[in-house]
Amino acid sequence: MDPGEAAILESSLRRFYRLFAPLSPLPAALPGRMNVIDHVRDMAAAGLHSNVRLLSSLLLTMSNNNPELFSPSQKYQLLVYHADSLFHDKEYRNAVSKYTMALQQKKALSKTSKVRPSTGNSASTPQSQCLPSEIEVKYKMAECYTMLKQDKDAIAILDGIPSRQRTPKINMMLANLYKKAGQERPSVTSYKEVLRQCPLALDAILGLLSLSVKGAEVASMTMNVIQTVPNLDWLSVWIKAYAFVHTGDNSRAINTICSLEKKSLLRDNVDLLGSLADLYFRAGDNKNSVLKFEQAQMLDPYLIKGMDVYGYLLAREGRLEDVENLGCRLFNISDQHAEPWVVSGCHSFYSKRYSRALYLGAKAIQLNSNSVQALLLKGAALRNMGRVQEAIIHFREAIRLAPCRLDCYEGLIECYLASNSIREAMVMANNVYKTLGANAQTLTLLATVCLEDPVTQEKAKTLLDKALTQRPDYIKAVVKKAELLSREQKYEDGIALLRNALANQSDCVLHRILGDFLVAVNEYQEAMDQYSIALR
């Protein structure tokens, strides 16, 4: 039979089936012809998700009305592609439902030794024999669960995948989920498995360092790739720097990152500049922190990471117009990150609109439950609204997420002092002093608590003198020392202290306090000048 006669015969057969057997499946496609599942697969691969959703929905309904229409393997594929389209549309709960149905279909398929061919839509090409990976389906389910904030379900579905079948991205997700759940040992194991497969997975390296794995041990896992791949000599220094970051050794971390940043190949790297800005902030050097944030922002105008801290620093300096502009710019970049909401919340907080700040902080946490700055914002708003116990919960969570950040402890201690729990505040301040070491910041924090008790006033004075000896320009220490001198009515000493602190920096709080001291010694004109500077 020649090809022309074969085509005529096939056409006649199809007309016969349409007329006399409308409920019966169509005959198999000829070899080399694409079936409808192939078309769905190709559209999915092309990213035509809305088209896949519509077509797969119709085909699944057809399959439900006539179970013989598609083979079990084809039904499995349809369910997976339909679930993928739902995932793309962010309908995560619906997607989980379809993925679950797909896995049940796959289980039934695996029990069938011989797949029954479907007439009309049976697999006719080698491509149609390639079924979607069951492992990938489980990973997508875990992604859905994380988006629904059902972390336990996500861990359960990934735990069900045998260790040898886990891909790097599965191990990475498991590591992050374990870490979030406080399960450090399995988290470390999963991060190490990621590095075993992908030795340049830098975020996995940071995960290990954050879980107190020694920098030398982490570096040993990358030694082979450093020695064999050109231009990676910086990696061991990078690991060393972030090991210092996660042990709270801010000064050595700053020095190490600066040495990296000065290298010609890594100069003007936005991530390194952002890390430097954050480290200066943690060290209490707000001036250099702002400078580094501004430098990073100039290099990358679409930068979002770290902008919440930058906004907080600007708000604290009283630059509320700059904060408002920053918030608007970040919202134009993305409103699906916590940072724009935190920046706007800082503007509201320092404008004394605490209810608004509370709402914005809650929205930021909803977008990213690990946002330390959002927790601090919401905690501060709750504290200023008199809801101290609720604020304490948020500050404790911030401490859990960032145990090396002093501002988290400062917020909690302020809550204790606000509720007259001086004993708890003293215990916490002493613990911070012992844990993070005797530096200007921890000395000032301990002195702040000592100032609340008349019995420990002298101790507070000694601690503040030590802090100012280490860092004469540390603003919080200057403020607390000025507060102590004001109580003792030593206004001339206070004026000298504040003038010295303002010699190399300008801070609205210091100018305001200096104005108060000048009023106390009847220097009204200069006091007015200081108040004007503070307002500017």
Coordinates of C-alpha atoms in Angstrom, one line a residue:
M1 CA 0.0 0.0 0.0
D2 CA 1.5 3.4 -1.0
P3 CA 1.6 6.3 1.5
G4 CA -1.4 8.1 -0.2
E5 CA -3.7 5.1 0.2
A6 CA -2.6 4.7 3.9
A7 CA -3.5 8.3 4.6
I8 CA -6.9 7.9 3.0
L9 CA -7.6 4.7 5.0
E10 CA -6.6 6.3 8.3
S11 CA -8.8 9.3 7.6
S12 CA -11.8 7.0 6.8
L13 CA -11.2 4.9 10.0
R14 CA -11.2 8.1 12.1
R15 CA -14.5 9.3 10.6
F16 CA -16.0 5.9 11.3
Y17 CA -14.9 6.1 15.0
R18 CA -16.3 9.6 15.4
L19 CA -19.6 8.6 13.9
F20 CA -20.2 5.3 15.5
A21 CA -18.1 5.1 18.6
P22 CA -17.9 8.6 20.1
L23 CA -17.3 7.2 23.6
S24 CA -14.6 4.9 22.5
P25 CA -10.9 5.8 22.6
L26 CA -9.3 6.8 19.3
P27 CA -6.8 4.4 17.7
A28 CA -3.1 4.8 18.4
A29 CA -1.2 7.5 16.6
L30 CA 1.0 6.4 13.9
P31 CA 4.8 6.1 14.6
G32 CA 6.5 9.5 14.6
R33 CA 3.3 11.4 15.3
M34 CA 3.0 13.5 18.5
N35 CA 0.1 12.7 20.8
V36 CA -1.6 15.2 23.1
I37 CA 0.6 14.5 26.1
D38 CA 3.6 15.4 24.0
H39 CA 2.0 18.7 23.2
V40 CA 1.3 19.4 26.9
R41 CA 4.9 18.5 27.7
D42 CA 6.3 20.8 25.0
M43 CA 4.2 23.7 26.2
A44 CA 5.3 23.1 29.8
A45 CA 9.0 23.1 28.7
A46 CA 8.3 26.3 26.7
G47 CA 6.9 28.0 29.9
L48 CA 3.4 28.3 28.5
H49 CA 2.0 27.7 32.0
S50 CA -1.5 29.2 31.5
N51 CA -1.9 27.2 28.3
V52 CA -0.8 24.0 30.1
R53 CA -3.3 24.7 32.9
L54 CA -6.3 25.0 30.6
L55 CA -5.5 22.1 28.4
S56 CA -4.5 19.7 31.2
S57 CA -7.6 20.6 33.1
L58 CA -9.8 19.6 30.1
L59 CA -7.8 16.4 29.5
L60 CA -8.0 15.4 33.1
T61 CA -11.8 15.8 33.0
M62 CA -12.0 13.7 29.9
S63 CA -9.9 11.1 31.6
N64 CA -12.2 11.1 34.6
N65 CA -15.2 10.6 32.4
N66 CA -13.5 7.9 30.4
P67 CA -10.8 6.1 32.4
E68 CA -9.7 4.2 29.3
L69 CA -8.8 7.3 27.4
F70 CA -5.3 7.7 28.8
S71 CA -2.8 5.2 30.1
P72 CA -1.7 5.3 33.8
S73 CA 1.6 6.9 32.8
Q74 CA -0.1 9.6 30.7
K75 CA -2.5 10.3 33.6
Y76 CA 0.5 10.7 35.9
Q77 CA 2.1 13.2 33.4
L78 CA -1.0 15.2 33.1
L79 CA -1.4 15.5 36.9
V80 CA 2.2 16.7 37.2
Y81 CA 2.1 19.2 34.4
H82 CA -1.3 20.5 35.8
A83 CA 0.2 20.8 39.3
D84 CA 3.3 22.6 37.9
S85 CA 1.0 25.2 36.3
L86 CA -0.8 25.7 39.6
F87 CA 2.5 26.1 41.3
H88 CA 3.5 28.8 38.8
D89 CA 0.2 30.6 39.6
K90 CA 1.1 30.5 43.3
E91 CA -1.9 28.3 44.1
Y92 CA 0.2 26.2 46.4
R93 CA -2.5 24.3 48.3
N94 CA -4.2 23.2 45.1
A95 CA -0.8 22.3 43.6
V96 CA -0.1 20.1 46.6
S97 CA -3.4 18.3 46.1
K98 CA -2.5 17.6 42.4
Y99 CA 1.0 16.5 43.2
T100 CA -0.3 14.1 45.8
M101 CA -2.7 12.6 43.2
A102 CA 0.2 12.3 40.8
L103 CA 2.3 10.4 43.3
Q104 CA -0.6 8.1 44.0
Q105 CA -1.0 7.5 40.3
K106 CA 2.8 6.8 40.0
K107 CA 2.6 4.3 42.9
A108 CA -0.2 2.5 41.0
L109 CA 1.8 2.7 37.8
S110 CA 4.9 1.1 39.4
K111 CA 2.7 -1.9 40.5
T112 CA 1.7 -2.5 36.9
S113 CA 4.3 -4.6 35.1
K114 CA 2.9 -3.8 31.7
V115 CA 1.5 -0.4 30.9
R116 CA -1.7 -0.6 28.9
P117 CA -1.5 1.5 25.7
S118 CA -4.1 4.2 25.2
T119 CA -5.8 4.3 21.9
G120 CA -5.7 7.6 20.3
N121 CA -3.2 9.2 22.8
S122 CA -0.8 6.4 23.6
A123 CA 3.0 7.1 23.9
S124 CA 4.3 6.9 20.4
T125 CA 7.7 8.6 20.6
P126 CA 10.7 8.0 22.8
Q127 CA 10.1 11.4 24.4
S128 CA 6.8 10.3 25.7
Q129 CA 8.4 7.5 27.6
C130 CA 10.3 10.1 29.8
L131 CA 8.1 10.5 32.8
P132 CA 8.4 13.5 35.2
S133 CA 10.8 12.6 38.0
E134 CA 9.0 11.4 41.2
I135 CA 11.9 13.1 43.2
E136 CA 11.2 16.4 41.5
V137 CA 7.5 16.1 42.3
K138 CA 8.3 15.7 46.0
Y139 CA 10.7 18.6 45.8
K140 CA 7.9 20.8 44.3
M141 CA 5.5 19.6 47.0
A142 CA 8.1 20.7 49.7
E143 CA 8.4 24.1 48.0
C144 CA 4.6 24.4 48.2
Y145 CA 4.6 23.5 51.9
T146 CA 7.3 26.1 52.7
M147 CA 5.3 28.8 50.9
L148 CA 2.3 27.7 53.0
K149 CA 4.6 27.9 56.1
Q150 CA 4.1 24.2 56.8
D151 CA 7.7 23.5 57.4
K152 CA 7.1 20.2 59.2
D153 CA 5.2 18.8 56.2
A154 CA 8.0 20.0 53.9
I155 CA 10.6 18.2 56.0
A156 CA 8.5 15.0 56.1
I157 CA 8.1 14.8 52.3
L158 CA 11.9 15.4 51.7
D159 CA 12.8 13.0 54.5
G160 CA 10.9 10.3 52.6
I161 CA 13.4 10.6 49.8
P162 CA 16.3 8.0 50.2
S163 CA 19.6 9.8 50.9
R164 CA 21.3 8.5 47.8
Q165 CA 18.5 9.9 45.6
R166 CA 18.7 13.4 47.1
T167 CA 20.0 16.1 44.7
P168 CA 22.0 19.1 45.9
K169 CA 18.9 21.3 45.9
I170 CA 17.0 18.8 48.0
N171 CA 19.8 18.6 50.6
M172 CA 20.0 22.5 50.6
M173 CA 16.3 22.8 51.3
L174 CA 16.5 20.2 54.0
A175 CA 19.5 21.9 55.6
N176 CA 17.7 25.2 55.7
L177 CA 14.5 23.7 57.1
Y178 CA 16.4 21.7 59.7
K179 CA 18.2 24.9 60.7
K180 CA 15.0 26.8 61.0
A181 CA 13.5 24.1 63.2
G182 CA 16.5 24.1 65.5
Q183 CA 17.7 20.7 64.4
E184 CA 21.4 21.5 64.1
R185 CA 22.9 18.0 63.6
P186 CA 20.8 17.0 60.6
S187 CA 21.2 20.5 59.2
V188 CA 25.0 20.2 59.3
T189 CA 24.9 16.8 57.7
S190 CA 22.7 18.1 54.8
Y191 CA 24.9 21.2 54.3
K192 CA 28.0 19.0 54.1
E193 CA 26.3 16.8 51.6
V194 CA 25.6 19.8 49.4
L195 CA 29.3 20.7 49.6
R196 CA 30.4 17.2 48.8
Q197 CA 28.4 17.4 45.5
C198 CA 29.0 21.1 44.9
P199 CA 32.1 22.4 46.7
L200 CA 31.5 26.0 45.6
A201 CA 28.1 26.3 47.2
L202 CA 28.9 29.4 49.2
D203 CA 25.5 29.7 50.9
A204 CA 25.9 26.1 52.2
I205 CA 29.3 27.2 53.5
L206 CA 27.7 30.2 55.3
G207 CA 25.1 27.7 56.7
L208 CA 27.8 25.5 58.2
L209 CA 29.6 28.5 59.7
S210 CA 26.4 29.8 61.2
L211 CA 26.0 26.4 63.0
S212 CA 29.4 26.8 64.7
V213 CA 31.3 24.4 62.3
K214 CA 34.9 25.5 62.4
G215 CA 36.2 27.5 59.5
A216 CA 39.2 25.2 59.0
E217 CA 36.9 22.2 58.7
V218 CA 34.7 24.0 56.1
A219 CA 37.8 25.2 54.2
S220 CA 39.1 21.6 54.0
M221 CA 35.9 20.6 52.1
T222 CA 36.8 23.1 49.4
M223 CA 40.6 22.6 49.3
N224 CA 40.5 20.3 46.2
V225 CA 38.5 22.7 44.1
I226 CA 40.7 25.7 45.2
Q227 CA 43.8 23.8 44.1
T228 CA 42.5 22.7 40.8
V229 CA 40.4 25.6 39.5
P230 CA 42.2 28.9 38.6
N231 CA 41.5 32.2 40.3
L232 CA 39.9 30.8 43.4
D233 CA 42.8 31.7 45.8
W234 CA 40.5 34.2 47.5
L235 CA 38.0 31.5 48.7
S236 CA 40.0 30.4 51.8
V237 CA 40.2 34.0 52.9
W238 CA 36.5 34.5 52.2
I239 CA 35.7 31.5 54.4
K240 CA 38.0 32.8 57.2
A241 CA 36.2 36.2 57.1
Y242 CA 32.8 34.8 57.5
A243 CA 34.0 32.4 60.2
F244 CA 34.9 35.6 62.1
V245 CA 31.4 37.0 61.3
H246 CA 29.6 34.0 62.8
T247 CA 31.7 34.0 65.9
G248 CA 31.0 37.6 66.6
D249 CA 34.6 38.8 66.0
N250 CA 33.6 41.9 64.2
S251 CA 36.9 43.7 64.1
R252 CA 38.8 40.7 62.6
A253 CA 35.9 40.1 60.2
I254 CA 36.1 43.7 59.0
N255 CA 39.9 43.5 58.5
T256 CA 39.7 40.3 56.6
I257 CA 36.9 41.4 54.3
C258 CA 38.7 44.7 53.7
S259 CA 41.7 42.7 52.6
L260 CA 39.5 40.8 50.2
E261 CA 37.8 43.9 48.9
K262 CA 41.1 45.6 48.2
K263 CA 42.1 42.9 45.8
S264 CA 41.8 44.1 42.3
L265 CA 39.6 41.2 41.2
L266 CA 37.1 41.6 44.0
R267 CA 37.1 45.4 44.3
D268 CA 33.6 46.9 44.3
N269 CA 31.8 43.7 44.9
V270 CA 28.3 44.5 46.2
D271 CA 28.0 41.5 48.5
L272 CA 31.3 42.2 50.2
L273 CA 30.4 45.9 50.6
G274 CA 27.0 44.9 52.1
S275 CA 28.8 42.5 54.5
L276 CA 31.2 45.3 55.5
A277 CA 28.3 47.7 56.1
D278 CA 26.5 45.2 58.3
L279 CA 29.7 44.5 60.3
Y280 CA 30.3 48.2 60.9
F281 CA 26.7 48.4 62.1
R282 CA 27.2 45.5 64.5
A283 CA 30.4 47.1 65.7
G284 CA 28.5 50.3 66.4
D285 CA 30.3 52.3 63.7
N286 CA 27.2 53.7 62.2
K287 CA 29.1 56.3 60.1
N288 CA 31.2 53.8 58.2
S289 CA 28.1 51.5 57.9
V290 CA 26.1 54.2 56.2
L291 CA 29.0 55.0 53.9
K292 CA 29.4 51.3 52.8
F293 CA 25.7 50.9 52.2
E294 CA 25.7 54.1 50.1
Q295 CA 28.7 52.7 48.1
A296 CA 26.9 49.4 47.5
Q297 CA 23.7 51.2 46.5
M298 CA 25.6 53.3 43.9
L299 CA 27.1 50.2 42.4
D300 CA 23.7 48.4 42.3
P301 CA 20.7 50.7 42.3
Y302 CA 18.4 47.7 42.6
L303 CA 20.0 46.3 45.7
I304 CA 17.5 45.2 48.4
K305 CA 19.5 43.1 50.8
G306 CA 20.7 45.1 53.8
M307 CA 18.6 48.1 52.9
D308 CA 16.4 47.5 56.0
V309 CA 19.4 48.2 58.2
Y310 CA 20.4 51.2 56.1
G311 CA 16.9 52.6 56.5
Y312 CA 17.0 52.1 60.2
L313 CA 20.3 54.0 60.5
L314 CA 19.0 56.9 58.4
A315 CA 15.9 57.0 60.6
R316 CA 17.9 57.0 63.7
E317 CA 19.9 59.9 62.4
G318 CA 16.6 61.8 61.8
R319 CA 16.9 61.7 58.0
L320 CA 13.3 60.8 57.6
E321 CA 12.9 62.3 54.2
D322 CA 15.7 60.1 53.0
V323 CA 14.1 57.1 54.6
E324 CA 10.8 57.9 52.9
N325 CA 12.5 58.1 49.5
L326 CA 14.4 54.9 50.1
G327 CA 11.2 53.1 51.0
C328 CA 9.4 54.3 47.8
R329 CA 12.4 53.2 45.7
L330 CA 12.5 49.8 47.3
F331 CA 8.7 49.3 46.8
N332 CA 9.3 50.1 43.1
I333 CA 11.9 47.3 42.9
S334 CA 9.8 44.7 44.8
D335 CA 7.1 44.6 47.4
Q336 CA 7.6 40.9 47.9
H337 CA 10.6 41.4 50.2
A338 CA 10.6 42.3 53.8
E339 CA 13.1 45.2 53.4
P340 CA 10.7 47.9 51.9
W341 CA 8.2 47.3 54.6
V342 CA 10.8 47.5 57.3
V343 CA 12.2 50.8 55.9
S344 CA 8.7 52.3 55.8
G345 CA 8.1 50.9 59.3
C346 CA 11.2 52.7 60.5
H347 CA 9.9 56.0 59.0
S348 CA 6.6 55.5 60.9
F349 CA 8.4 54.5 64.2
Y350 CA 10.6 57.5 64.3
S351 CA 7.6 59.7 63.4
K352 CA 6.0 58.2 66.5
R353 CA 3.3 56.4 64.6
Y354 CA 3.7 53.2 66.4
S355 CA 0.5 51.4 65.3
R356 CA 1.5 52.0 61.7
A357 CA 5.1 50.7 62.4
L358 CA 3.6 47.6 64.1
Y359 CA 1.5 46.9 61.0
L360 CA 4.4 47.3 58.6
G361 CA 6.7 45.2 60.8
A362 CA 4.1 42.4 60.9
K363 CA 3.8 42.6 57.1
A364 CA 7.6 42.2 56.7
I365 CA 7.6 39.2 59.0
Q366 CA 4.8 37.7 57.0
L367 CA 7.0 37.9 53.9
N368 CA 10.1 36.7 55.7
S369 CA 9.9 35.2 59.1
N370 CA 13.7 35.2 59.4
S371 CA 14.0 39.0 59.0
V372 CA 15.8 40.1 62.2
Q373 CA 15.2 43.8 61.4
A374 CA 11.5 43.2 61.0
L375 CA 11.3 41.4 64.4
L376 CA 13.2 44.3 66.0
L377 CA 10.9 46.9 64.5
K378 CA 7.8 45.1 65.6
G379 CA 9.2 44.5 69.0
A380 CA 10.1 48.1 69.5
A381 CA 6.7 49.2 68.3
L382 CA 5.0 46.8 70.8
R383 CA 7.2 48.0 73.6
N384 CA 6.4 51.7 72.9
M385 CA 2.7 50.8 72.8
G386 CA 3.0 49.3 76.3
R387 CA 2.7 45.7 75.1
V388 CA 5.9 44.7 76.7
Q389 CA 5.3 40.9 77.0
E390 CA 4.5 40.6 73.3
A391 CA 7.6 42.7 72.5
I392 CA 9.8 40.3 74.6
I393 CA 8.7 37.4 72.4
H394 CA 9.8 39.1 69.3
F395 CA 13.2 40.2 70.7
R396 CA 13.9 36.6 71.9
E397 CA 13.1 35.3 68.4
A398 CA 15.5 37.9 67.0
I399 CA 18.2 36.7 69.4
R400 CA 17.6 33.1 68.3
L401 CA 18.1 34.1 64.7
A402 CA 21.1 36.4 65.2
P403 CA 22.9 35.5 68.5
C404 CA 25.8 37.8 67.7
R405 CA 23.8 41.0 67.1
L406 CA 23.9 43.2 70.1
D407 CA 20.9 45.3 69.1
C408 CA 18.7 42.2 69.7
Y409 CA 19.8 42.0 73.3
E410 CA 19.5 45.7 73.7
G411 CA 15.8 45.5 72.7
L412 CA 15.1 42.7 75.2
I413 CA 16.9 44.5 78.0
E414 CA 15.0 47.7 77.3
C415 CA 11.8 45.6 77.7
Y416 CA 12.9 44.3 81.0
L417 CA 13.8 47.8 82.2
A418 CA 10.4 49.1 81.0
S419 CA 8.7 46.5 83.1
N420 CA 11.0 47.2 86.1
S421 CA 12.5 43.7 85.8
I422 CA 16.0 45.0 86.7
R423 CA 17.2 41.7 87.9
E424 CA 16.4 39.9 84.6
A425 CA 18.0 42.9 82.7
M426 CA 21.2 42.6 84.8
V427 CA 21.4 38.8 84.2
M428 CA 21.0 39.3 80.5
A429 CA 23.5 42.1 80.3
N430 CA 26.1 40.1 82.2
N431 CA 25.5 37.1 79.9
V432 CA 26.0 39.3 76.8
Y433 CA 29.2 40.8 78.4
K434 CA 30.6 37.3 79.0
T435 CA 29.5 35.8 75.6
L436 CA 30.4 38.6 73.2
G437 CA 33.4 39.9 75.2
A438 CA 34.4 43.1 76.8
N439 CA 34.1 45.8 74.1
A440 CA 32.7 49.3 74.0
Q441 CA 29.2 48.0 73.1
T442 CA 28.9 45.3 75.8
L443 CA 30.4 47.6 78.5
T444 CA 27.9 50.3 77.6
L445 CA 25.0 47.9 77.7
L446 CA 25.9 46.6 81.1
A447 CA 26.4 50.2 82.3
T448 CA 22.9 51.1 81.0
V449 CA 21.4 48.5 83.3
C450 CA 23.6 49.6 86.2
L451 CA 22.4 53.2 85.8
E452 CA 18.9 51.9 86.7
D453 CA 19.9 50.9 90.2
P454 CA 21.2 53.6 92.7
V455 CA 23.5 50.9 94.3
T456 CA 25.4 50.3 91.0
Q457 CA 25.9 53.9 89.9
E458 CA 29.7 53.9 90.5
K459 CA 30.0 50.6 88.6
A460 CA 28.2 52.2 85.7
K461 CA 30.6 55.1 85.7
T462 CA 33.6 52.7 85.7
L463 CA 32.1 50.7 82.8
L464 CA 31.4 53.8 80.7
D465 CA 34.9 55.1 81.3
K466 CA 36.3 51.8 80.0
A467 CA 34.0 51.9 77.0
L468 CA 35.1 55.5 76.1
T469 CA 38.7 54.6 76.6
Q470 CA 38.3 51.9 73.9
R471 CA 36.2 54.0 71.6
P472 CA 35.9 57.7 72.4
D473 CA 33.5 58.2 69.5
Y474 CA 31.0 55.5 70.5
I475 CA 27.7 57.5 70.6
K476 CA 25.7 55.3 73.0
A477 CA 28.5 55.4 75.6
V478 CA 28.7 59.2 75.2
V479 CA 25.0 59.5 75.7
K480 CA 25.0 57.3 78.8
K481 CA 28.0 59.1 80.3
A482 CA 26.3 62.5 79.6
E483 CA 23.1 61.1 81.4
L484 CA 25.2 60.2 84.4
L485 CA 26.9 63.6 84.5
S486 CA 23.5 65.3 84.2
R487 CA 22.3 63.4 87.3
E488 CA 25.4 64.6 89.2
Q489 CA 24.9 68.1 87.8
K490 CA 28.4 68.2 86.3
Y491 CA 27.3 70.2 83.3
E492 CA 30.8 71.6 82.4
D493 CA 32.2 68.1 82.3
G494 CA 29.2 67.0 80.2
I495 CA 29.7 69.9 77.8
A496 CA 33.4 69.0 77.4
L497 CA 32.5 65.3 76.8
L498 CA 29.9 66.2 74.1
R499 CA 32.1 68.7 72.3
N500 CA 34.9 66.1 72.1
A501 CA 32.5 63.5 70.7
L502 CA 31.1 66.0 68.1
A503 CA 34.5 67.1 66.9
N504 CA 34.7 64.3 64.3
Q505 CA 31.0 63.4 63.8
S506 CA 27.6 65.0 63.8
D507 CA 24.6 63.3 65.6
C508 CA 21.2 64.8 66.3
V509 CA 21.0 63.1 69.8
L510 CA 24.4 64.5 70.9
H511 CA 23.5 68.0 69.6
R512 CA 20.2 67.9 71.5
I513 CA 21.9 66.8 74.7
L514 CA 24.6 69.4 74.4
G515 CA 21.8 72.0 74.0
D516 CA 20.3 70.8 77.2
F517 CA 23.6 71.1 79.0
L518 CA 24.2 74.6 77.6
V519 CA 20.7 75.7 78.9
A520 CA 21.7 74.4 82.3
V521 CA 24.7 76.8 82.4
N522 CA 22.7 79.7 80.9
E523 CA 24.3 79.6 77.5
Y524 CA 21.0 80.1 75.7
Q525 CA 22.2 81.4 72.3
E526 CA 24.6 78.5 71.8
A527 CA 21.9 76.1 73.1
M528 CA 19.6 77.4 70.3
D529 CA 22.3 76.8 67.8
Q530 CA 22.7 73.2 68.9
Y531 CA 19.0 72.6 68.8
S532 CA 18.9 74.0 65.3
I533 CA 21.7 71.6 64.2
A534 CA 19.8 68.7 65.8
L535 CA 16.6 69.6 63.9
R536 CA 18.5 69.8 60.6

